[in-house]
Coordinates of C-alpha atoms in Angstrom, one line a residue:
Chain I
M1 CA -27.4 -72.3 35.3
M2 CA -30.9 -71.2 36.0
R3 CA -32.0 -71.2 39.6
V4 CA -35.5 -72.7 40.0
C5 CA -37.8 -73.0 43.0
L6 CA -41.0 -75.0 43.1
L7 CA -44.3 -74.4 44.8
A8 CA -46.3 -77.6 45.6
P9 CA -49.8 -78.2 47.0
I10 CA -49.0 -81.3 49.0
K11 CA -45.9 -83.3 49.5
T12 CA -47.2 -86.4 47.7
S13 CA -48.4 -84.6 44.5
L14 CA -47.2 -86.7 41.6
Y15 CA -47.2 -83.7 39.3
S16 CA -45.0 -81.7 41.7
R17 CA -42.7 -84.6 42.3
L18 CA -42.2 -85.2 38.6
V19 CA -41.4 -81.6 37.9
A20 CA -39.0 -81.4 40.8
H21 CA -37.2 -84.6 39.8
L22 CA -36.9 -83.6 36.2
V23 CA -35.7 -80.0 37.0
A24 CA -33.2 -81.4 39.5
G25 CA -31.9 -83.9 36.9
D26 CA -31.5 -81.3 34.2
P27 CA -27.8 -80.2 33.7
N28 CA -28.8 -76.6 32.9
L29 CA -31.3 -76.1 35.8
E30 CA -30.7 -76.0 39.5
L31 CA -33.6 -76.8 41.8
T32 CA -32.7 -75.0 45.0
D33 CA -36.0 -75.0 47.0
V34 CA -39.4 -76.6 47.2
V35 CA -42.1 -74.9 49.2
V36 CA -45.0 -77.1 50.0
R37 CA -48.3 -76.3 51.7
T38 CA -49.5 -78.4 54.5
P39 CA -53.1 -79.6 53.9
W40 CA -53.8 -79.6 57.6
N41 CA -54.6 -75.9 58.0
Y42 CA -57.9 -74.5 58.9
R43 CA -57.8 -71.5 56.5
R44 CA -56.8 -73.6 53.6
I45 CA -59.5 -76.2 54.2
R46 CA -62.1 -73.4 54.6
G47 CA -60.9 -71.7 51.5
E48 CA -61.0 -74.8 49.4
I49 CA -64.4 -75.8 50.7
R50 CA -65.7 -72.4 49.6
R51 CA -64.1 -72.7 46.2
D52 CA -64.6 -76.3 45.4
G53 CA -67.6 -77.3 47.5
P54 CA -68.5 -81.0 47.3
R55 CA -65.8 -81.6 44.6
L56 CA -63.2 -81.0 47.3
L57 CA -64.0 -84.3 49.0
R58 CA -63.6 -86.2 45.7
K59 CA -60.2 -84.4 45.3
V60 CA -59.2 -85.3 48.8
Y61 CA -60.0 -88.9 48.1
Q62 CA -58.0 -89.0 44.8
K63 CA -55.0 -87.0 46.0
L64 CA -54.6 -87.9 49.6
V65 CA -56.2 -91.3 50.1
L66 CA -55.5 -93.0 46.8
G67 CA -52.4 -90.9 45.7
D68 CA -50.5 -92.7 42.9
A69 CA -52.9 -95.6 43.1
A70 CA -55.6 -93.3 41.6
Y71 CA -54.0 -94.0 38.2
E72 CA -54.7 -97.1 36.1
P73 CA -51.4 -99.0 36.0
R74 CA -51.8 -100.2 32.4
D75 CA -52.5 -96.8 30.9
E76 CA -49.3 -95.6 29.2
R77 CA -50.4 -92.0 29.0
T78 CA -50.9 -91.1 32.6
V79 CA -48.6 -89.1 34.8
R80 CA -48.0 -92.3 36.8
A81 CA -46.7 -94.0 33.6
L82 CA -44.4 -91.0 33.0
A83 CA -43.1 -91.3 36.6
Q84 CA -42.2 -95.0 35.9
R85 CA -40.5 -94.1 32.6
V86 CA -38.3 -91.5 34.2
G87 CA -37.6 -93.6 37.3
L88 CA -39.2 -91.2 39.8
P89 CA -37.8 -92.3 43.2
G90 CA -39.5 -92.2 46.5
R91 CA -43.1 -91.3 47.4
T92 CA -42.9 -87.7 48.6
L93 CA -41.1 -84.5 48.0
G94 CA -39.2 -85.2 51.2
D95 CA -37.8 -88.3 49.6
L96 CA -36.7 -86.2 46.6
A97 CA -35.2 -83.5 48.8
E98 CA -32.9 -86.2 50.3
R99 CA -32.1 -87.5 46.9
H100 CA -31.5 -84.2 45.1
R101 CA -30.3 -82.1 48.0
F102 CA -32.8 -79.3 47.6
K103 CA -34.3 -77.4 50.6
L104 CA -37.8 -78.4 51.5
T105 CA -39.9 -75.9 53.4
I106 CA -43.5 -76.6 54.6
V107 CA -45.8 -73.7 55.0
A108 CA -49.4 -72.9 55.8
D109 CA -49.7 -70.7 52.7
H110 CA -47.4 -70.1 49.7
N111 CA -47.8 -66.3 50.3
D112 CA -47.0 -66.3 54.0
A113 CA -43.9 -64.8 55.6
V114 CA -42.1 -68.2 55.9
A115 CA -42.6 -69.0 52.2
E116 CA -41.5 -65.5 51.3
Q117 CA -38.4 -65.7 53.4
A118 CA -37.4 -69.1 52.0
L119 CA -37.9 -67.9 48.4
K120 CA -36.0 -64.6 49.1
E121 CA -33.0 -66.6 50.4
A122 CA -33.2 -68.9 47.4
R123 CA -32.9 -66.0 44.9
P124 CA -34.6 -67.9 42.1
D125 CA -34.6 -67.0 38.4
A126 CA -37.9 -68.7 38.0
I127 CA -40.5 -70.4 40.2
A128 CA -42.5 -73.4 38.9
F129 CA -46.0 -73.3 40.4
T130 CA -47.5 -76.8 40.6
G131 CA -50.6 -76.0 42.6
G132 CA -51.7 -74.8 46.0
G133 CA -53.9 -71.7 45.6
L134 CA -53.5 -68.2 44.4
I135 CA -50.1 -66.5 44.4
R136 CA -49.9 -63.0 45.6
R137 CA -47.7 -60.1 44.5
N138 CA -45.1 -60.5 47.2
I139 CA -44.2 -63.9 45.7
L140 CA -44.9 -63.0 42.1
E141 CA -42.3 -60.3 42.3
L142 CA -39.5 -62.4 43.8
P143 CA -38.1 -64.4 40.8
R144 CA -36.1 -62.6 38.1
I145 CA -38.2 -64.1 35.3
G146 CA -41.4 -65.0 37.0
V147 CA -43.7 -67.7 38.3
L148 CA -44.6 -70.3 35.7
N149 CA -47.9 -72.1 35.7
C150 CA -49.3 -74.7 33.4
H151 CA -53.1 -74.1 32.8
A152 CA -55.3 -77.0 31.7
G153 CA -56.9 -75.0 28.9
I154 CA -56.0 -73.0 25.9
M155 CA -55.4 -69.3 26.8
P156 CA -56.4 -66.7 26.3
E157 CA -59.7 -68.2 25.1
H158 CA -60.4 -70.2 28.2
R159 CA -59.2 -68.8 31.5
G160 CA -60.2 -70.0 34.9
M161 CA -61.9 -73.1 36.1
D162 CA -63.3 -76.3 34.5
V163 CA -61.6 -75.4 31.2
V164 CA -61.7 -79.0 30.0
E165 CA -65.5 -79.0 30.2
W166 CA -66.3 -75.4 29.1
P167 CA -65.0 -75.7 25.5
V168 CA -67.1 -78.9 25.1
V169 CA -70.3 -77.5 26.4
E170 CA -69.8 -74.4 24.2
M171 CA -68.9 -76.2 21.0
T172 CA -71.0 -75.6 17.9
G173 CA -70.1 -78.4 15.5
A174 CA -66.3 -78.0 15.2
E175 CA -63.9 -79.8 17.5
P176 CA -63.6 -78.1 20.9
S177 CA -60.4 -76.3 21.6
L178 CA -58.7 -78.4 24.2
G179 CA -55.1 -78.3 25.4
I180 CA -52.7 -76.7 27.9
T181 CA -50.9 -73.4 28.2
L182 CA -47.8 -72.5 30.0
G183 CA -47.6 -68.9 31.1
L184 CA -46.2 -66.5 33.7
M185 CA -48.5 -65.7 36.5
D186 CA -49.6 -62.2 37.3
K187 CA -52.1 -60.7 39.7
G188 CA -55.0 -61.7 37.5
V189 CA -56.4 -65.2 37.0
D190 CA -54.7 -66.7 33.9
T191 CA -54.0 -63.3 32.5
G192 CA -50.2 -63.3 32.4
P193 CA -47.9 -63.6 29.4
I194 CA -48.1 -66.9 27.5
L195 CA -45.0 -69.0 26.9
L196 CA -46.1 -72.2 25.2
K197 CA -49.3 -74.0 24.2
R198 CA -50.1 -77.6 23.3
S199 CA -53.4 -78.7 21.9
L200 CA -55.1 -82.0 22.6
T201 CA -57.3 -83.9 20.1
L202 CA -60.2 -85.9 21.4
E203 CA -60.2 -89.7 20.8
P204 CA -63.1 -92.1 20.3
D205 CA -63.2 -93.4 23.9
D206 CA -62.6 -90.1 25.6
T207 CA -64.3 -89.0 28.8
F208 CA -63.5 -85.9 30.8
A209 CA -61.6 -88.1 33.2
S210 CA -59.5 -89.6 30.4
V211 CA -58.8 -86.2 28.9
R212 CA -57.6 -84.9 32.3
R213 CA -55.4 -88.0 32.7
R214 CA -53.8 -87.3 29.3
I215 CA -53.3 -83.7 30.1
E216 CA -51.3 -84.2 33.3
P217 CA -48.1 -85.7 31.8
M218 CA -48.3 -83.0 29.0
M219 CA -48.2 -80.4 31.8
V220 CA -45.1 -81.9 33.3
E221 CA -43.3 -81.9 29.9
L222 CA -44.5 -78.4 29.0
M223 CA -43.2 -77.0 32.3
L224 CA -39.8 -78.5 31.7
E225 CA -39.8 -77.3 28.1
G226 CA -40.7 -73.8 29.3
L227 CA -38.0 -73.7 31.9
R228 CA -35.3 -74.9 29.4
G229 CA -36.6 -72.5 26.8
L230 CA -36.4 -69.5 29.2
N231 CA -32.9 -70.6 30.2
D232 CA -31.6 -70.8 26.6
G233 CA -33.6 -67.9 25.3
S234 CA -35.7 -69.9 22.8
C235 CA -38.9 -69.3 24.7
Q236 CA -40.2 -65.7 24.8
P237 CA -43.4 -64.6 26.7
S238 CA -46.1 -62.9 24.7
D239 CA -48.6 -60.7 26.5
Q240 CA -52.4 -61.3 26.4
R241 CA -54.8 -58.5 25.7
P242 CA -57.6 -58.3 28.3
E243 CA -60.3 -58.4 25.7
Q244 CA -59.0 -61.7 24.3
G245 CA -60.8 -64.7 25.8
R246 CA -63.1 -65.1 28.8
Q247 CA -63.0 -66.0 32.4
Y248 CA -64.7 -69.3 33.3
Y249 CA -65.9 -70.5 36.7
V250 CA -66.9 -73.8 38.4
M251 CA -69.5 -75.4 36.3
H252 CA -73.0 -76.0 37.6
P253 CA -73.9 -79.7 37.6
R254 CA -76.6 -79.2 35.0
L255 CA -74.0 -77.7 32.6
V256 CA -71.6 -80.6 33.5
D257 CA -74.4 -83.0 32.5
C258 CA -74.8 -81.1 29.2
A259 CA -71.0 -81.1 28.6
Q260 CA -70.9 -84.9 29.2
R261 CA -73.7 -85.4 26.8
R262 CA -72.1 -83.3 24.1
L263 CA -68.7 -85.0 24.6
Y264 CA -70.4 -88.3 24.2
E265 CA -72.1 -87.2 21.0
Y266 CA -68.9 -85.7 19.6
V267 CA -66.7 -88.7 20.3
A268 CA -69.4 -91.0 18.8
T269 CA -68.8 -89.2 15.5
L270 CA -65.1 -90.1 15.8
C271 CA -66.1 -93.8 16.0
H272 CA -68.5 -93.5 13.1
P273 CA -67.4 -90.6 10.9
V274 CA -70.2 -89.0 8.8
P275 CA -69.4 -89.8 5.2
T276 CA -68.8 -86.8 3.0
S277 CA -69.3 -86.7 -0.8
S278 CA -66.1 -86.4 -2.8
Chain Z
M1 CA -59.4 -101.3 53.6
I2 CA -59.3 -97.6 54.5
K3 CA -59.3 -96.7 50.8
Y4 CA -62.4 -98.7 50.2
L5 CA -64.2 -97.3 53.2
A6 CA -63.1 -93.7 52.5
R7 CA -64.8 -93.4 49.2
P8 CA -68.4 -94.0 50.4
V9 CA -67.9 -91.8 53.5
L10 CA -66.5 -89.0 51.3
E11 CA -69.3 -89.4 48.8
L12 CA -71.8 -89.1 51.7
A13 CA -70.0 -86.1 53.1
S14 CA -69.9 -84.4 49.7
R15 CA -73.7 -84.5 49.5
W16 CA -73.8 -82.6 52.7
F17 CA -71.7 -79.8 51.2
D18 CA -73.6 -79.8 48.0
D19 CA -75.8 -76.7 47.8
T20 CA -77.1 -77.4 44.3
V21 CA -80.8 -78.2 43.9
D22 CA -81.9 -81.0 41.6
A23 CA -83.5 -79.6 38.4
A24 CA -86.6 -81.8 38.7
R25 CA -87.2 -80.5 42.3
L26 CA -86.8 -76.9 41.2
Q27 CA -89.2 -77.4 38.3
A28 CA -91.8 -79.2 40.5
F29 CA -91.6 -76.3 43.0
L30 CA -92.0 -73.7 40.2
V31 CA -95.0 -75.4 38.7
D32 CA -96.6 -76.1 42.1
R33 CA -96.3 -72.6 43.4
L34 CA -97.4 -71.0 40.1
K35 CA -100.6 -73.1 40.1
R36 CA -101.4 -72.4 43.7
L37 CA -100.8 -68.7 43.3
H38 CA -102.6 -68.5 40.0
D39 CA -105.8 -69.1 42.0
A40 CA -104.8 -67.1 45.1
E41 CA -103.5 -63.9 43.4
P42 CA -105.8 -62.6 40.7
P43 CA -103.9 -61.0 37.9
S44 CA -105.8 -57.7 37.9
G45 CA -105.6 -57.2 41.7
G46 CA -104.9 -54.0 43.6
S47 CA -102.2 -51.5 43.1
G48 CA -98.5 -51.0 44.0
G49 CA -97.1 -54.2 45.4
A50 CA -100.0 -56.5 44.5
E51 CA -99.8 -55.3 40.9
E52 CA -96.1 -56.1 40.7
I53 CA -96.6 -59.5 42.2
A54 CA -99.4 -60.2 39.7
A55 CA -97.1 -59.1 36.9
D56 CA -94.3 -61.3 38.0
L57 CA -96.5 -64.3 38.4
A58 CA -98.1 -63.8 35.0
A59 CA -94.7 -63.4 33.4
A60 CA -93.4 -66.5 35.2
W61 CA -96.4 -68.4 33.9
T62 CA -95.8 -67.4 30.4
V63 CA -92.1 -68.1 30.5
A64 CA -92.6 -71.5 32.2
G65 CA -95.1 -72.3 29.4
R66 CA -92.5 -71.5 26.8
A67 CA -90.0 -73.7 28.8
G68 CA -92.5 -76.6 28.4
L69 CA -93.3 -76.8 32.1
L70 CA -96.9 -75.4 32.0
S71 CA -99.8 -75.5 29.7
G72 CA -102.9 -73.4 29.5
P73 CA -103.7 -69.8 28.8
S74 CA -101.3 -67.2 30.2
P75 CA -102.7 -64.8 32.8
A76 CA -100.5 -62.2 31.3
D77 CA -103.1 -61.4 28.6
Q78 CA -105.3 -59.9 31.3
L79 CA -102.7 -57.4 32.5
P80 CA -102.0 -53.9 31.1
E81 CA -98.8 -53.8 29.2
K82 CA -96.0 -51.8 30.8
G83 CA -93.8 -50.1 28.2
P84 CA -90.0 -50.2 28.4
P85 CA -88.0 -47.2 29.6
S86 CA -87.0 -44.7 27.0
G87 CA -83.5 -44.3 25.8
D88 CA -83.1 -41.1 27.7
E89 CA -84.2 -42.8 30.9
M90 CA -81.8 -45.6 30.5
Q91 CA -78.9 -43.2 29.8
R92 CA -79.8 -41.2 32.9
W93 CA -79.6 -44.4 35.0
I94 CA -76.3 -45.3 33.4
D95 CA -74.9 -41.8 34.2
S96 CA -76.1 -42.2 37.8
V97 CA -74.2 -45.4 38.5
P98 CA -71.2 -44.4 40.8
K99 CA -68.0 -44.7 38.8
G100 CA -69.8 -46.7 36.2
K101 CA -69.7 -49.8 38.3
V102 CA -73.0 -51.5 39.1
V103 CA -71.4 -53.9 41.5
T104 CA -68.3 -53.9 43.6
A105 CA -67.1 -56.0 46.6
K106 CA -68.9 -53.4 48.8
R107 CA -72.3 -52.9 47.2
L108 CA -74.8 -53.6 44.4
V109 CA -76.5 -50.6 42.9
A110 CA -80.2 -51.0 43.3
G111 CA -82.1 -51.6 40.1
S112 CA -79.1 -53.0 38.3
G113 CA -80.8 -56.2 37.2
R114 CA -83.9 -54.4 35.8
W115 CA -82.1 -51.6 34.1
L116 CA -79.5 -53.7 32.5
D117 CA -82.1 -56.1 31.3
S118 CA -84.0 -53.1 29.7
I119 CA -80.8 -52.0 28.1
G120 CA -80.2 -55.5 26.8
V121 CA -83.7 -55.7 25.3
A122 CA -83.6 -52.2 23.8
D123 CA -80.2 -52.7 22.1
D124 CA -80.6 -56.3 21.4
R125 CA -78.5 -56.5 18.3
H126 CA -75.7 -54.3 19.4
P127 CA -75.0 -54.7 23.1
R128 CA -73.5 -51.5 24.5
P129 CA -70.1 -51.8 26.2
F130 CA -71.6 -50.8 29.5
L131 CA -74.0 -53.7 29.4
L132 CA -71.3 -56.2 28.6
T133 CA -68.9 -54.8 31.2
S134 CA -71.6 -54.7 33.8
T135 CA -72.9 -58.2 33.2
E136 CA -69.4 -59.5 33.4
S137 CA -68.9 -57.7 36.7
L138 CA -72.1 -59.2 38.1
L139 CA -71.1 -62.6 36.9
R140 CA -67.7 -62.3 38.6
N141 CA -69.3 -61.1 41.8
V142 CA -71.7 -64.0 41.9
E143 CA -69.0 -66.6 41.1
V144 CA -66.4 -65.2 43.5
R145 CA -68.6 -64.1 46.5
R146 CA -71.1 -67.0 46.1
R147 CA -73.7 -66.9 48.9
R148 CA -72.5 -63.4 49.9
A149 CA -72.9 -62.1 46.3
L150 CA -74.8 -58.9 45.4
E151 CA -74.7 -57.6 48.9
P152 CA -75.4 -55.1 50.4
V153 CA -77.7 -53.1 48.1
D154 CA -77.2 -49.4 47.8
P155 CA -79.2 -47.4 48.7
Q156 CA -79.8 -49.6 51.7
A157 CA -82.5 -52.2 51.3
N158 CA -84.3 -54.4 53.7
G159 CA -84.2 -58.2 53.5
E160 CA -87.1 -58.6 51.1
Q161 CA -85.8 -55.8 48.8
S162 CA -82.3 -57.5 48.8
W163 CA -83.9 -60.7 47.6
L164 CA -85.8 -58.8 44.8
E165 CA -82.5 -57.3 43.6
K166 CA -80.8 -60.7 43.6
H167 CA -83.7 -62.3 41.7
D168 CA -83.6 -59.4 39.2
V169 CA -79.9 -60.2 38.6
A170 CA -80.7 -63.9 38.1
I171 CA -83.4 -62.9 35.6
L172 CA -80.9 -60.6 33.8
L173 CA -78.3 -63.3 33.6
A174 CA -80.7 -66.0 32.3
R175 CA -82.0 -63.6 29.6
H176 CA -78.6 -62.3 28.7
A177 CA -77.5 -66.0 28.3
R178 CA -80.3 -66.5 25.8
R179 CA -79.5 -63.2 24.0
T180 CA -75.8 -63.8 23.7
A181 CA -75.6 -67.7 24.0
D182 CA -73.1 -67.1 26.8
L183 CA -73.5 -70.1 29.0
R184 CA -71.5 -68.6 31.8
M185 CA -74.4 -66.3 32.5
L186 CA -76.8 -69.2 32.8
N187 CA -74.3 -71.0 35.0
A188 CA -74.3 -68.1 37.4
A189 CA -78.1 -67.7 37.3
M190 CA -78.5 -71.3 38.2
K191 CA -76.2 -70.9 41.2
L192 CA -78.1 -67.8 42.4
N193 CA -81.4 -69.6 42.2
D194 CA -80.0 -72.7 44.0
W195 CA -78.7 -70.6 46.9
A196 CA -82.1 -68.9 47.1
F197 CA -84.1 -72.1 47.2
P198 CA -83.8 -73.0 50.9
K199 CA -85.3 -69.6 51.9
H200 CA -88.0 -69.4 49.2
R201 CA -89.3 -73.0 49.3
R202 CA -90.9 -72.2 52.6
L203 CA -92.7 -69.1 51.3
R204 CA -96.4 -69.3 50.3
R205 CA -96.9 -65.8 48.8
G206 CA -95.4 -62.4 48.6
P207 CA -93.2 -60.3 46.2
A208 CA -89.9 -62.2 46.8
L209 CA -91.5 -65.5 46.0
A210 CA -93.2 -64.1 42.9
R211 CA -89.9 -62.7 41.6
Y212 CA -88.1 -65.9 42.4
L213 CA -90.6 -67.9 40.4
L214 CA -89.9 -65.6 37.5
A215 CA -86.2 -66.1 37.9
L216 CA -86.6 -69.9 37.9
A217 CA -88.8 -69.8 34.9
E218 CA -86.3 -67.7 33.0
Q219 CA -83.6 -70.1 34.0
E220 CA -85.6 -73.1 32.8
L221 CA -86.3 -71.4 29.5
A222 CA -82.6 -70.6 29.0
A223 CA -81.7 -74.2 29.9
R224 CA -84.2 -75.6 27.4
E225 CA -82.9 -73.3 24.6
L226 CA -79.2 -73.6 25.3
L227 CA -78.6 -77.0 26.9
S228 CA -80.7 -79.3 24.9

C-alpha cells in the first residue's frame, strides 16, 4: 500500500478535502498525514500580496468568505458537484482527519521545520500538493517517489501563471491548447517530470471562470489517477527538456481584456460555425 | 450578511493594492507631455544630454504617431541620423558581460536594454541565442522582483541613470514583443511602465521623462499591433 501525505493551502479547501477523502477511501493508498498552512501568518500574507496583488483579495473572498458557496449548486461539472457525488463529509480537513484517522498538522509554511518533521515521521512514498506556495528542496526530497502537483495548463508548453488565459491570448486561429498536467515537482516552476495530461475543449458558453470551474474536478480525478498509476506501475514520469515550452507570469489587465475578447470571438464561432465547402 | 458586505469591501481594498495604470490615462499622459515638450525642447538643441532628450522625444513622437495617438509631422526628420553599432562593437559588448548574464538578482549590466535592442535589430531574422537568453532573463527578473526589478545597475548609477536603464529595458521588451510576437515581453513592459508612472507623472522635463515617453510609445505601438 502506498503511503501518501497531502499538503493543503487552507483547511477548508474543497480541492484538498476531495483529494484527501478519495485517497483515504482508496484500498491501495494510505493517507497518513495532511499538512495545512494557516492563512493567518504575516509572511504568507505579505508573500501572497506581492505575488497576486489585488487578485489576492478576490481569492480571499472566494476561498475564505464564500467557501463551498462560491460554486453554482446546479452546475454538475464543478468541484462542489463532485463533492456531492462522492459524499464528501464535513466542512474542513479537521472533520476528515477525525473521519479517516489521519494526522493533521497546521504550519506557518509547508517548508518549515514543523512541516518537515511531520513529513519525515510519516515516511511517505508520495506527497500530493494541493496548493499553498512553493515547495523547497527539503520537502521535495522527502518522499520516495516525489511531490505530485496538478497544473492548470498543458505542460511543457505553458508553465507558470494564468495558463488558462495565456493560450487564448496567444492563439492564432486554431483552438487554444487548454487542459491540465499532473507532474512531479522539482526546484523549478513547472519543470519537473510529467505523469499525465488531460486536454479541455472550449464550449459555446465558456468564459474563463467556467473553464476554471470545469478544470477543478478534472484536477481531483487526475491526482487520484496519478497516485493509483504510480502505485501499480502503470504511470511513468517523463522528463521535460528545458527548451520545451515557456514560462508565463501574471497577466497584465490589458492582456486579460484581450484574452477575454479573443475567447468571446472564438466561442462565438462554436455557436455559429463557419460553413466550409465540401 | 457578512458575505454580501465582504465583497464590496474587498473590491474597494483591491483597488488600493492595484498598481496598474489605466491605458487611457497613460495614453493621455503620453500625448500631453509630448505636445508640451515638443514646443519646449527644440529637436536640434544643444549637445550631450539635450541632444539625447531631443532624440528620445522625436522617436517617441514618431512611434506614438504610428500607434495612432498623435498626428502631424514628426520632429525626427530634423535630427541627424545615428547609425547602429557595428557587429564588432556588439560582439565586444557581449564579450564584456560578466559570465554572459546581463541581469542577476544582484545587478543589471548598464546598457543592456540598448545593446540588446541593437542586436535584435541587426539580426532581426535570426535572433542570436544570447539575445533570446538575455531577454528571457530580463523578463524573469521583472516578473519575479517586480518593483525592485533591474536594480542595482552595474557600474553604479545614480537615480536618474537607473530610471534610464529601466526605460531602456521596457523599450527593448516592447520592441522584442513586436519582433517575435511574444506577448510575455509586452506584458512585462507594461508592468515596468505602470510602476514607473507615479514617479514620472510629476516630471515636466528631463532625460528620464523623455525616455519614459519613448517607452510608453513603444508599448502602445506593440499593444496596437499585437492586441487588436
